[in-house]
CSV table of C-alpha atoms in Angstrom, one decimal:
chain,number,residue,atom,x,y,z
Z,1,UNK,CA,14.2,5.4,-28.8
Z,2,UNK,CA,15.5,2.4,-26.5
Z,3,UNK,CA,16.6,3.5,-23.3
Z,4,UNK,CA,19.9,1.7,-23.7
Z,5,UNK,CA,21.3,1.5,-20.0
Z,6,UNK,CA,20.3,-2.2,-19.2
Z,7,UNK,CA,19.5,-3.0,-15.9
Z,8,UNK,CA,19.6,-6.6,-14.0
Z,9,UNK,CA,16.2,-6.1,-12.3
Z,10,UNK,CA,13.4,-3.1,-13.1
Z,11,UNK,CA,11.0,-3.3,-10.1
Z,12,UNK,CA,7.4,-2.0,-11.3
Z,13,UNK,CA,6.1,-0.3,-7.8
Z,14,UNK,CA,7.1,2.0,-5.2
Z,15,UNK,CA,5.4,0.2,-2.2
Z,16,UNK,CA,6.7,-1.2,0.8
Z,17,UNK,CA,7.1,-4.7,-1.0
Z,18,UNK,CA,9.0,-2.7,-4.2
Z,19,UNK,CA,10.8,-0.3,-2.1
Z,20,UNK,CA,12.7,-3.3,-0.1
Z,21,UNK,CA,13.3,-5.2,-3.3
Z,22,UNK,CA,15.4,-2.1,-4.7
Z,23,UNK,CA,17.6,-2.5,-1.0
Z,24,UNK,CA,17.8,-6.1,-0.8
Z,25,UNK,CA,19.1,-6.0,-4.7
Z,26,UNK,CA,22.1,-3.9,-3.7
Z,27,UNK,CA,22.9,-6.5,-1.1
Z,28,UNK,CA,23.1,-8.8,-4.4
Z,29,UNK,CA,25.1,-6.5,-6.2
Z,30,UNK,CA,22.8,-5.9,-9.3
Z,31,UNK,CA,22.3,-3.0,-11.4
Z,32,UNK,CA,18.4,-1.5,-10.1
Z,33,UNK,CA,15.6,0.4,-11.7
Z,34,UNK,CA,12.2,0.8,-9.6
Z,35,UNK,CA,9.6,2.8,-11.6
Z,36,UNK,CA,6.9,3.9,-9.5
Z,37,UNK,CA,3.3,6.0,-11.5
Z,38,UNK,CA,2.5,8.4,-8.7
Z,39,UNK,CA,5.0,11.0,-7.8
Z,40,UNK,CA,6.6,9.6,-4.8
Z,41,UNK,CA,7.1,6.8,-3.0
Z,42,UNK,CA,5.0,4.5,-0.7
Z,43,UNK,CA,2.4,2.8,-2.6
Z,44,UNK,CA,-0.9,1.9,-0.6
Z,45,UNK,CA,1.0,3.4,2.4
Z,46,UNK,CA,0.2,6.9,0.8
Z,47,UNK,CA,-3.9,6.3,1.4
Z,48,UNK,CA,-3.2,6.4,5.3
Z,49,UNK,CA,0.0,8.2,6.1
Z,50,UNK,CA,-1.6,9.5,9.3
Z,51,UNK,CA,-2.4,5.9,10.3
Z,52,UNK,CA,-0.5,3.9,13.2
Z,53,UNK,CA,0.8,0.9,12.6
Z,54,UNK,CA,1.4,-1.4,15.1
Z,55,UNK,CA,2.3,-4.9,13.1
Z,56,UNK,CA,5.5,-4.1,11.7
Z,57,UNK,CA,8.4,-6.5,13.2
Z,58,UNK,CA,10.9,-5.1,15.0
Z,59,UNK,CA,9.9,-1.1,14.8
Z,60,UNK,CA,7.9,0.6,17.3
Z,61,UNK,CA,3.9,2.0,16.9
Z,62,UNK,CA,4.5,4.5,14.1
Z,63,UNK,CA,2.6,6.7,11.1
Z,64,UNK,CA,2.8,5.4,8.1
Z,65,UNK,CA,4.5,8.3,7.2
Z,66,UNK,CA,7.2,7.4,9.3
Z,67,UNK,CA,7.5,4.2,8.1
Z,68,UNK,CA,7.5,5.4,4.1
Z,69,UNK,CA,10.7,7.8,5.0
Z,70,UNK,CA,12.4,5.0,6.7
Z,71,UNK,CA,11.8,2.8,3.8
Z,72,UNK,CA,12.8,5.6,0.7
Z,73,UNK,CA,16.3,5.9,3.0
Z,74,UNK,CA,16.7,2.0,2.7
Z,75,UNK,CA,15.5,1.6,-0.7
Z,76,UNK,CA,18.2,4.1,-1.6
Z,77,UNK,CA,21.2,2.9,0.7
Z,78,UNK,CA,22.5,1.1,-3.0
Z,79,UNK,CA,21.9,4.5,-5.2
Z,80,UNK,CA,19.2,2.4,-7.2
Z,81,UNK,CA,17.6,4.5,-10.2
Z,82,UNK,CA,14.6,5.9,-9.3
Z,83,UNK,CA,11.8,6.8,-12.2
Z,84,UNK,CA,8.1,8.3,-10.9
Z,85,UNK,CA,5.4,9.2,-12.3
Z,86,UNK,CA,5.5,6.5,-15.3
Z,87,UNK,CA,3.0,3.8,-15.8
Z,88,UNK,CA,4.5,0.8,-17.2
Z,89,UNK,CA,2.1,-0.5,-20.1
Z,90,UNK,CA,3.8,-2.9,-22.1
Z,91,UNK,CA,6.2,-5.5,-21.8
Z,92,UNK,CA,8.6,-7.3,-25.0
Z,93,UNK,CA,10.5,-9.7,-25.0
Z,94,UNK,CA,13.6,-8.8,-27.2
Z,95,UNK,CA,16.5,-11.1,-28.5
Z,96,UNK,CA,19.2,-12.7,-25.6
Z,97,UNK,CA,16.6,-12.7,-23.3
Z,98,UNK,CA,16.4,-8.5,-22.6
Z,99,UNK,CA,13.3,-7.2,-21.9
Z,100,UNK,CA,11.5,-3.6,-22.8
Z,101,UNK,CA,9.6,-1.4,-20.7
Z,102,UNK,CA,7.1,0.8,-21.9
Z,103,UNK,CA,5.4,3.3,-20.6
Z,104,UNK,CA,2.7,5.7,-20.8
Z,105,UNK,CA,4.9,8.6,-21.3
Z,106,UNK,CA,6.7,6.8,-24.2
Z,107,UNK,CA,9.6,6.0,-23.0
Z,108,UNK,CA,11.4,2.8,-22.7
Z,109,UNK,CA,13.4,0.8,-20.3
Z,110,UNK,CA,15.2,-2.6,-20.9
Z,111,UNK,CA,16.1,-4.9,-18.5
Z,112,UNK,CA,17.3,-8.3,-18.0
Z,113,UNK,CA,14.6,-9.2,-15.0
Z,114,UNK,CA,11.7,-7.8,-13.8
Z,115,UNK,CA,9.8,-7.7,-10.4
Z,116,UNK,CA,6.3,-7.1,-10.2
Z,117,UNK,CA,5.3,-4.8,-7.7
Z,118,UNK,CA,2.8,-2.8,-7.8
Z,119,UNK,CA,0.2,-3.5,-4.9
Z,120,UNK,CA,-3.4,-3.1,-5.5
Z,121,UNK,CA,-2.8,-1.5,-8.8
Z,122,UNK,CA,-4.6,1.8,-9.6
Z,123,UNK,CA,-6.9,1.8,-6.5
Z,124,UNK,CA,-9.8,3.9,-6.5
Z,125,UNK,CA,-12.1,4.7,-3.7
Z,126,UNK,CA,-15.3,2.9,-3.3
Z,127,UNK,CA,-17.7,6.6,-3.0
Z,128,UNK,CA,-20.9,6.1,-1.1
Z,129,UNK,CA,-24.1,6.2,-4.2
Z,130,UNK,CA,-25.8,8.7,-2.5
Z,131,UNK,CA,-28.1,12.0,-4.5
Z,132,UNK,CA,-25.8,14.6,-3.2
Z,133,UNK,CA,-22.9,13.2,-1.6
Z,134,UNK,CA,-20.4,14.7,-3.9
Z,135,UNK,CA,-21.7,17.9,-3.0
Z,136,UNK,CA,-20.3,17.6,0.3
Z,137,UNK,CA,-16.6,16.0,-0.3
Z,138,UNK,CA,-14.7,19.4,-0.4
Z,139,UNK,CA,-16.3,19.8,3.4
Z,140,UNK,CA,-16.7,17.3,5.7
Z,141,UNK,CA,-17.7,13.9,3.8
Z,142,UNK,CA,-13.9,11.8,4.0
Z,143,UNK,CA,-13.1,8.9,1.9
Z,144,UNK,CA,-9.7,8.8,3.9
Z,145,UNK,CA,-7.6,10.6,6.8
Z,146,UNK,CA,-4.5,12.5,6.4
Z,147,UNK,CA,-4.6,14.6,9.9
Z,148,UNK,CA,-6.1,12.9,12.9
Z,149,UNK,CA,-6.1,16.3,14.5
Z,150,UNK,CA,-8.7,17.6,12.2
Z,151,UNK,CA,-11.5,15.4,14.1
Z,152,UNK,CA,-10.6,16.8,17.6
Z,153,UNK,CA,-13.6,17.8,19.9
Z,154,UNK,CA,-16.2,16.8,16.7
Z,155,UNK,CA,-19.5,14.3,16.2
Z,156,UNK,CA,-17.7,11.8,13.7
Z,157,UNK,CA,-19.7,8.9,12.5
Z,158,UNK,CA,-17.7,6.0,10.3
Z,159,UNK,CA,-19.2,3.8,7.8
Z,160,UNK,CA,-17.3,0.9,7.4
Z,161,UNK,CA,-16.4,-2.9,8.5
Z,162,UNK,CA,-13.2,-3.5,7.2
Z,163,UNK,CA,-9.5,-3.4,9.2
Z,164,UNK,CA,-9.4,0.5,8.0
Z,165,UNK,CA,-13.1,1.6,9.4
Z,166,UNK,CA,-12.3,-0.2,12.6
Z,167,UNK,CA,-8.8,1.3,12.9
Z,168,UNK,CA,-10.2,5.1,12.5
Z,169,UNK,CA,-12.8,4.1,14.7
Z,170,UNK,CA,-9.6,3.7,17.6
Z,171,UNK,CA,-8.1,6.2,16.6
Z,172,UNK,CA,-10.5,9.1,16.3
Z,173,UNK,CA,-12.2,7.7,19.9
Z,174,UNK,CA,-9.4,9.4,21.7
Z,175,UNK,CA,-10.0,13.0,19.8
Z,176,UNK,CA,-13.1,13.1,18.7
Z,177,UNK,CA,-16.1,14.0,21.0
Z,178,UNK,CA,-17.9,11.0,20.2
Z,179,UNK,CA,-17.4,8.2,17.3
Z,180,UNK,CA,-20.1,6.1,16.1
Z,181,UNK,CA,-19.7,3.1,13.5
Z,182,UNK,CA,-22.1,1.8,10.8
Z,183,UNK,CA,-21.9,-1.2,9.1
Z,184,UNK,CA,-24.2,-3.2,6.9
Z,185,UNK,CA,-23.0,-6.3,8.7
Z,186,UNK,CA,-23.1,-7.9,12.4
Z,187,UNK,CA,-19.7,-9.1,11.7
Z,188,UNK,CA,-16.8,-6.9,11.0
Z,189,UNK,CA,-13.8,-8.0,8.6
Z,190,UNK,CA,-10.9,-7.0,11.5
Z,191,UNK,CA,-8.7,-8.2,13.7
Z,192,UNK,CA,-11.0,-9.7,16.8
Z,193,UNK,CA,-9.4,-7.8,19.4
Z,194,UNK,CA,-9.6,-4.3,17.5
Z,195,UNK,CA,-12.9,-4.9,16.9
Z,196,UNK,CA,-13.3,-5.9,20.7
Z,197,UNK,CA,-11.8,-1.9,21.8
Z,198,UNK,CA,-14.3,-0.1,19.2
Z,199,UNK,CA,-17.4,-2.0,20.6
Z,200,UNK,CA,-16.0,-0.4,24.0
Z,201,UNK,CA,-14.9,3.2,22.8
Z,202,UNK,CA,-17.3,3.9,20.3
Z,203,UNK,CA,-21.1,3.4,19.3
Z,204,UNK,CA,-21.8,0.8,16.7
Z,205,UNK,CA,-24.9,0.3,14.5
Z,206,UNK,CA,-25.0,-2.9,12.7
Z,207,UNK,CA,-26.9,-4.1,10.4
Z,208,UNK,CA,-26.8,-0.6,9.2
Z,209,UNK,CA,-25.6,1.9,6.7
Z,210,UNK,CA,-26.1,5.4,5.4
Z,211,UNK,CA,-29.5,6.5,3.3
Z,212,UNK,CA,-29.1,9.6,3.4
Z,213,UNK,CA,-27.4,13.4,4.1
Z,214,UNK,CA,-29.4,16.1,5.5
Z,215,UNK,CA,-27.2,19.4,5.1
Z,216,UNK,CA,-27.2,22.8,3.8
Z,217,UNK,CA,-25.8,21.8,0.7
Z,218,UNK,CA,-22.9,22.5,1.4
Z,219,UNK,CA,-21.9,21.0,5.0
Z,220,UNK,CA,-23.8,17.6,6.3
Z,221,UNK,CA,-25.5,18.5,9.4
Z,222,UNK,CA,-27.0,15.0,9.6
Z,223,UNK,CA,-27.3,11.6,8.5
Z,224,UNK,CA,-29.8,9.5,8.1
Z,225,UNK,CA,-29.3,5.5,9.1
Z,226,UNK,CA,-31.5,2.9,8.2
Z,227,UNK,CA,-31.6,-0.6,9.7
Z,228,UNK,CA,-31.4,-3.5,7.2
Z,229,UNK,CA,-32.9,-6.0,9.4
Z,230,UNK,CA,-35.8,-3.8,10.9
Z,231,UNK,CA,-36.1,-1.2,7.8
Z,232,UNK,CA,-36.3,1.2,10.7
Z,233,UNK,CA,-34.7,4.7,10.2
Z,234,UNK,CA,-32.7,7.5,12.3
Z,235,UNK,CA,-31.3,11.0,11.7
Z,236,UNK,CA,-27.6,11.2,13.8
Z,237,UNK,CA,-25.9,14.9,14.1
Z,238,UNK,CA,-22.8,14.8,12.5
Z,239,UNK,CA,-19.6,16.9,12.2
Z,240,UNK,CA,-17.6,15.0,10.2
Z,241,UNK,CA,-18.2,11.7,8.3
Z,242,UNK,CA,-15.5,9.1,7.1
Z,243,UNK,CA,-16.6,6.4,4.5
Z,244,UNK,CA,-14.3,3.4,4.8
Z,245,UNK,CA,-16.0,1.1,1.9
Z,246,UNK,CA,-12.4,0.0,0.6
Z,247,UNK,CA,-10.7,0.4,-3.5
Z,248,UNK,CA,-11.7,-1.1,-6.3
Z,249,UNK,CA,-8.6,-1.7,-7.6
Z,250,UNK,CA,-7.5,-1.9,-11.8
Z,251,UNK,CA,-4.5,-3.7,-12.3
Z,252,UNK,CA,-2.4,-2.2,-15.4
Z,253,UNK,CA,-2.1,-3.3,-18.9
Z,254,UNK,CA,0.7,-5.7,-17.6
Z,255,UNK,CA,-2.1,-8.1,-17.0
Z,256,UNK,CA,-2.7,-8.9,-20.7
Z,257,UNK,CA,1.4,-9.8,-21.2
Z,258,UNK,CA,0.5,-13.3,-21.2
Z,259,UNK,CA,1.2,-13.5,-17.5
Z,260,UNK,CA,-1.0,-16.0,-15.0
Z,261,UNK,CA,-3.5,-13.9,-13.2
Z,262,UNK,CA,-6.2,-15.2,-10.3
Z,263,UNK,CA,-8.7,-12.8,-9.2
Z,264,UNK,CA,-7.0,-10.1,-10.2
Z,265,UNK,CA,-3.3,-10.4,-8.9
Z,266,UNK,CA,-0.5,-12.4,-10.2
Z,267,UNK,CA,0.0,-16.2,-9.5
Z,268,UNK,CA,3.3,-17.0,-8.5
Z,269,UNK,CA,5.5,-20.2,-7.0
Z,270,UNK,CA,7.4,-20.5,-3.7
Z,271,UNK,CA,10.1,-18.6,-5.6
Z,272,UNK,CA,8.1,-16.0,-6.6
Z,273,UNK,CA,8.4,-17.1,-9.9
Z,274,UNK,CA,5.0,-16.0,-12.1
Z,275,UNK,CA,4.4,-18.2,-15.2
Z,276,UNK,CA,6.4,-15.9,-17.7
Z,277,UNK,CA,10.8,-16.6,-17.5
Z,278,UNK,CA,12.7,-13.7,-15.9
Z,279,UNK,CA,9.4,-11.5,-14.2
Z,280,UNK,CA,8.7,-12.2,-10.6
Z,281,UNK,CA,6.5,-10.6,-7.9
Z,282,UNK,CA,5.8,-9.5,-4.5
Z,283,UNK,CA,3.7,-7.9,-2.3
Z,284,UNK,CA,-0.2,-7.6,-2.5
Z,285,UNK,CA,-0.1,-8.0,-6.2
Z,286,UNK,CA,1.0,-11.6,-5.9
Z,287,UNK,CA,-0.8,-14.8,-4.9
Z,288,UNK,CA,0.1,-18.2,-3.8
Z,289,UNK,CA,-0.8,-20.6,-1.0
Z,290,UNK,CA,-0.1,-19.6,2.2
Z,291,UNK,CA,0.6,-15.7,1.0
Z,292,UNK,CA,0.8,-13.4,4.0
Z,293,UNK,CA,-1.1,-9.9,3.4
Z,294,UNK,CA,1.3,-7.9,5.9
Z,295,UNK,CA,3.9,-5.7,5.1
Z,296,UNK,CA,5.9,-8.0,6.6
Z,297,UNK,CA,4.9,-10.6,4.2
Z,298,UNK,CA,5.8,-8.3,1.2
Z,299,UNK,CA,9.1,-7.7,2.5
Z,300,UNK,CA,9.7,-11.5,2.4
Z,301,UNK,CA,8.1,-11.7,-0.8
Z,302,UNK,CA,10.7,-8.9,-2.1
Z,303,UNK,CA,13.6,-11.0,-0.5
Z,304,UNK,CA,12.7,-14.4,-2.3
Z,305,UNK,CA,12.0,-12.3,-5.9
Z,306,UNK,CA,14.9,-10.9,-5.6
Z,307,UNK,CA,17.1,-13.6,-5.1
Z,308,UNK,CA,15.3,-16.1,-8.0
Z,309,UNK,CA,16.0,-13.0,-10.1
Z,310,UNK,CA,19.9,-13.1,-8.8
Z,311,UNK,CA,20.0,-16.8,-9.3
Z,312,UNK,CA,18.0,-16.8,-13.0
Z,313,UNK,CA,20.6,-14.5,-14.2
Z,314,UNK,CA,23.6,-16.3,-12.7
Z,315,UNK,CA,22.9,-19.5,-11.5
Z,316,UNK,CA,25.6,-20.2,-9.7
Z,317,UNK,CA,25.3,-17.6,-7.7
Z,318,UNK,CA,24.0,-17.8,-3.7
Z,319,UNK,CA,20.7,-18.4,-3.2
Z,320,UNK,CA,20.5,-15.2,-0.8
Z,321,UNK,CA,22.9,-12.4,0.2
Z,322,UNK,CA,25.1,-12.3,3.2
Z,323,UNK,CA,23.2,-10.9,6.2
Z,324,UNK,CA,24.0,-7.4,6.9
Z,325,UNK,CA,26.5,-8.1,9.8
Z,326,UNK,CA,28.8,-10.2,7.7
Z,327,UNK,CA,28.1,-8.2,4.2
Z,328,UNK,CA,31.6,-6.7,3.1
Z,329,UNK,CA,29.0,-4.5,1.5
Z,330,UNK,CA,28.0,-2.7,4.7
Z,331,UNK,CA,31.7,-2.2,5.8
Z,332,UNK,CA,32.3,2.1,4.6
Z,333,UNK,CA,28.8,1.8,5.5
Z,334,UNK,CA,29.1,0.8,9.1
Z,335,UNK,CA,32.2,2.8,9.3
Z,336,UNK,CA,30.3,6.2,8.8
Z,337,UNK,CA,27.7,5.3,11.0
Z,338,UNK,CA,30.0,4.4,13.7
Z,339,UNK,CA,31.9,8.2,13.0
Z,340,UNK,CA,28.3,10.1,12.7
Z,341,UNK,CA,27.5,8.8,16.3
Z,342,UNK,CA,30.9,9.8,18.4
C-alpha cells in the first residue's frame, strides 16, 4: 500500500544539512517529510556528541549535543513529519511527475521532490586489525568518545591523524594525566593551528602506529609502537586507548537510481540540482566545485536545495524565502517569544 499523503519535498537524512532543509522548507510554505534510518536525530553529529565545536557561525563553543537539540527544535519550528528508523531503498518515478519512497520496512512514501541527505551514508568504524583487539572493546580500547570525563587522571594514548584524533588529543590534554598521539604519518590531515596546540600539550609519535596490545585479556595494560621509518619498537603503559582511523562509509541503494555519483557522493550543480529532475542534495553527501565540508556549508547547501525544489514545483515562485525578520510567517511566532520572555 501507497502511503497516500503527498508531500512537496521528502528529505532522506536527519543530519545537520537535512535537519535545516526541513526548517528552511517551512519558511517556503511546503508540505515536509524528513526520513531519517537511525532512531533519532543528528546524523554524523551522533559519532561525537561529547565533542566541542568551535566552527559554527554565530553560536558559541558547544557539544555537539548541544548543537543536535538546537537543531531538532528548529527543524520542527514548521511541524514537518518526522519518520526514523527507515532506510530509504528504492526510488520510482510514478505518472505527473510524483515520486515513491521505499523503504526497508516496506513502507512507502510519495512525494513531489526529494532532497538528498543523508551524509556519509551508513558509516562504519575503521577497527584497528590487530590478534585480540576485539577482546578488549567492552573495556578500555575506544573507537569513539561519548563522556570526556571518563579519561580524567588516566594514561590515554590516541592513534590517529585526522581532524577527529587531533581534536581528542585537545581535549583529553586538559583531563587526562598524560595524552600521547600515534600516527603512521609526519603530517597530520588537520587544521594547522590544532595540530600546532597537540604538538605542545601532548606527546606525538610519528611515523608510527600500533603493533600490538599487551593485556590480561581482558584490559590493555600496554601497547606496543613500532616506528615505520626505523622498524624500531616500544611498549607504552596505557589506561585507555582511542583509535581515530575514520568510517568507511556505504552509501544506500539510492546510488543505483540512475543518479550521478563521484567517489561515492552525489554530483550536483550550483543549484544543487543532481542529474535526475525533481531530487536534490546537500550536505557531505553532495559534490561540486568549490563544495564547503563544514556544517556551515551544509546548511547552505540545504538553503539552495530547498529553494530549486520550491522553484521546480512552482516556477514562478521566489527564488528564496523572506528572511526571518520580514517573514509574516514568524509573526505568532515572534509574538510568543516576546510573551515567554516578560
Amino acid at each position: 500500500m501507497h502511503n497516500q499523503d503527498l508531500y512537496d519535498v521528502t528529505i532522506i537524512g536527519g543530519g545537520p544539512a537535512g535537519m535545516y532543509a526541513a526548517f528552511y522548507a517551512g519558511m517556503r510554505e511546503m508540505k515536509v517529510k524528513l526520513i531519517e534510518g537511525k532512531d533519532e536525530l543528528g546524523g554524523f553529529l551522533q559519532t561525537y556528541s561529547d565533542k566541542t565545536l568551535w566552527d559554527v557561525g554565530g553560536l558559541p563553543p558547544m557539544k555537539c549535543a548541544k548543537l543536535i537539540e538546537h537543531l531538532v527544535q528548529q527543524a520542527g519550528t514548521f511541524e514537518p513529519t518526522i519518520v526514523l528508523k527507515q532506510t530509504v531503498d528504492t526510488l520510482n518515478h510514478l505518472q505527473d511527475g510524483i515520486i515513491e519512497l521505499q523503504t526497508d520496512s516496506g513502507e512507502s512514501h510519495i512525494t513531489r521532490t526529494v532532497i538528498m541527505a543523508i551524509g556519509r551514508g551508513v558509516a562504519e568504524v575503521q577497527k584497528l586489525d590487530i590478534p585480540s583487539a576485539q577482546n578488549y572493546e567492552r573495556s578500555n580500547l575506544h573507537y569513539t568518545i561519548q563522556n570526556l570525563d571518563y579519561f580524567e587522571r588516566k594514561k590515554v594514548l590516541i592513534s590517529g591523524g585526522g581532524n577527529s584524533a587531533v581534536d581528542w588529543a585537545l581535549e583529553l590534554a586538559e583531563r587526562a594525566d598524560s595524552v600521547t598521539v600515534v600516527h603512521r604519518q609526519d603530517s597530520f590531515r588537520a587544521m594547522e593551528h590544532n595540530v600546532s596546540q597537540m604538538k605542545r600539550k601532548a606527546d606525538v609519535l610519528t611515523p608510527c602506529y600500533i603493533e600490538g596490545f599487551y593485556g590480561n585479556g581482558q584490559i590493555i595494560q600496554q601497547v606496543g609502537i613500532a616506528n615505520t621509518a626505523t622498524g624500531e619498537s616500544l611498549r607504552l603503559d596505557v589506561d585507555e586507548v582511542i583509535v581515530s582511523h575514520g568510517y568507511t562509509s556505504h552509501v544506500s541503494n539510492l546510488a543505483r537510481c540512475g543518479l550521478d555519483m563521484h567517489e561515492g557522493m552525489f554530483v550536483m550543480n550550483p543549484l544543487a540540482e543532481t542529474s535526475v529532475p525533481g531530487i536534490f542534495t546537500a550536505g557531505d553527501c553532495a559534490m561540486r566545485e568549490g563544495k564547503v565540508r563544514l556544517i556551515a556549508g551544509a546548511f547552505n547547501d540545504a538553503i539552495v536545495a530547498v529553494n530549486s525544489a520550491k522553484k521546480y514545483l512552482e516556477p514562478d515562485a521566489a527564488g528564496m524565502a523572506y528572511v526571518s525578520s520580514h517573514n509574516e510567517l514568524f509573526r505568532e511566532k515572534n509574538r510568543a517569544l516576546h510573551n515567554q520572555q516578560t
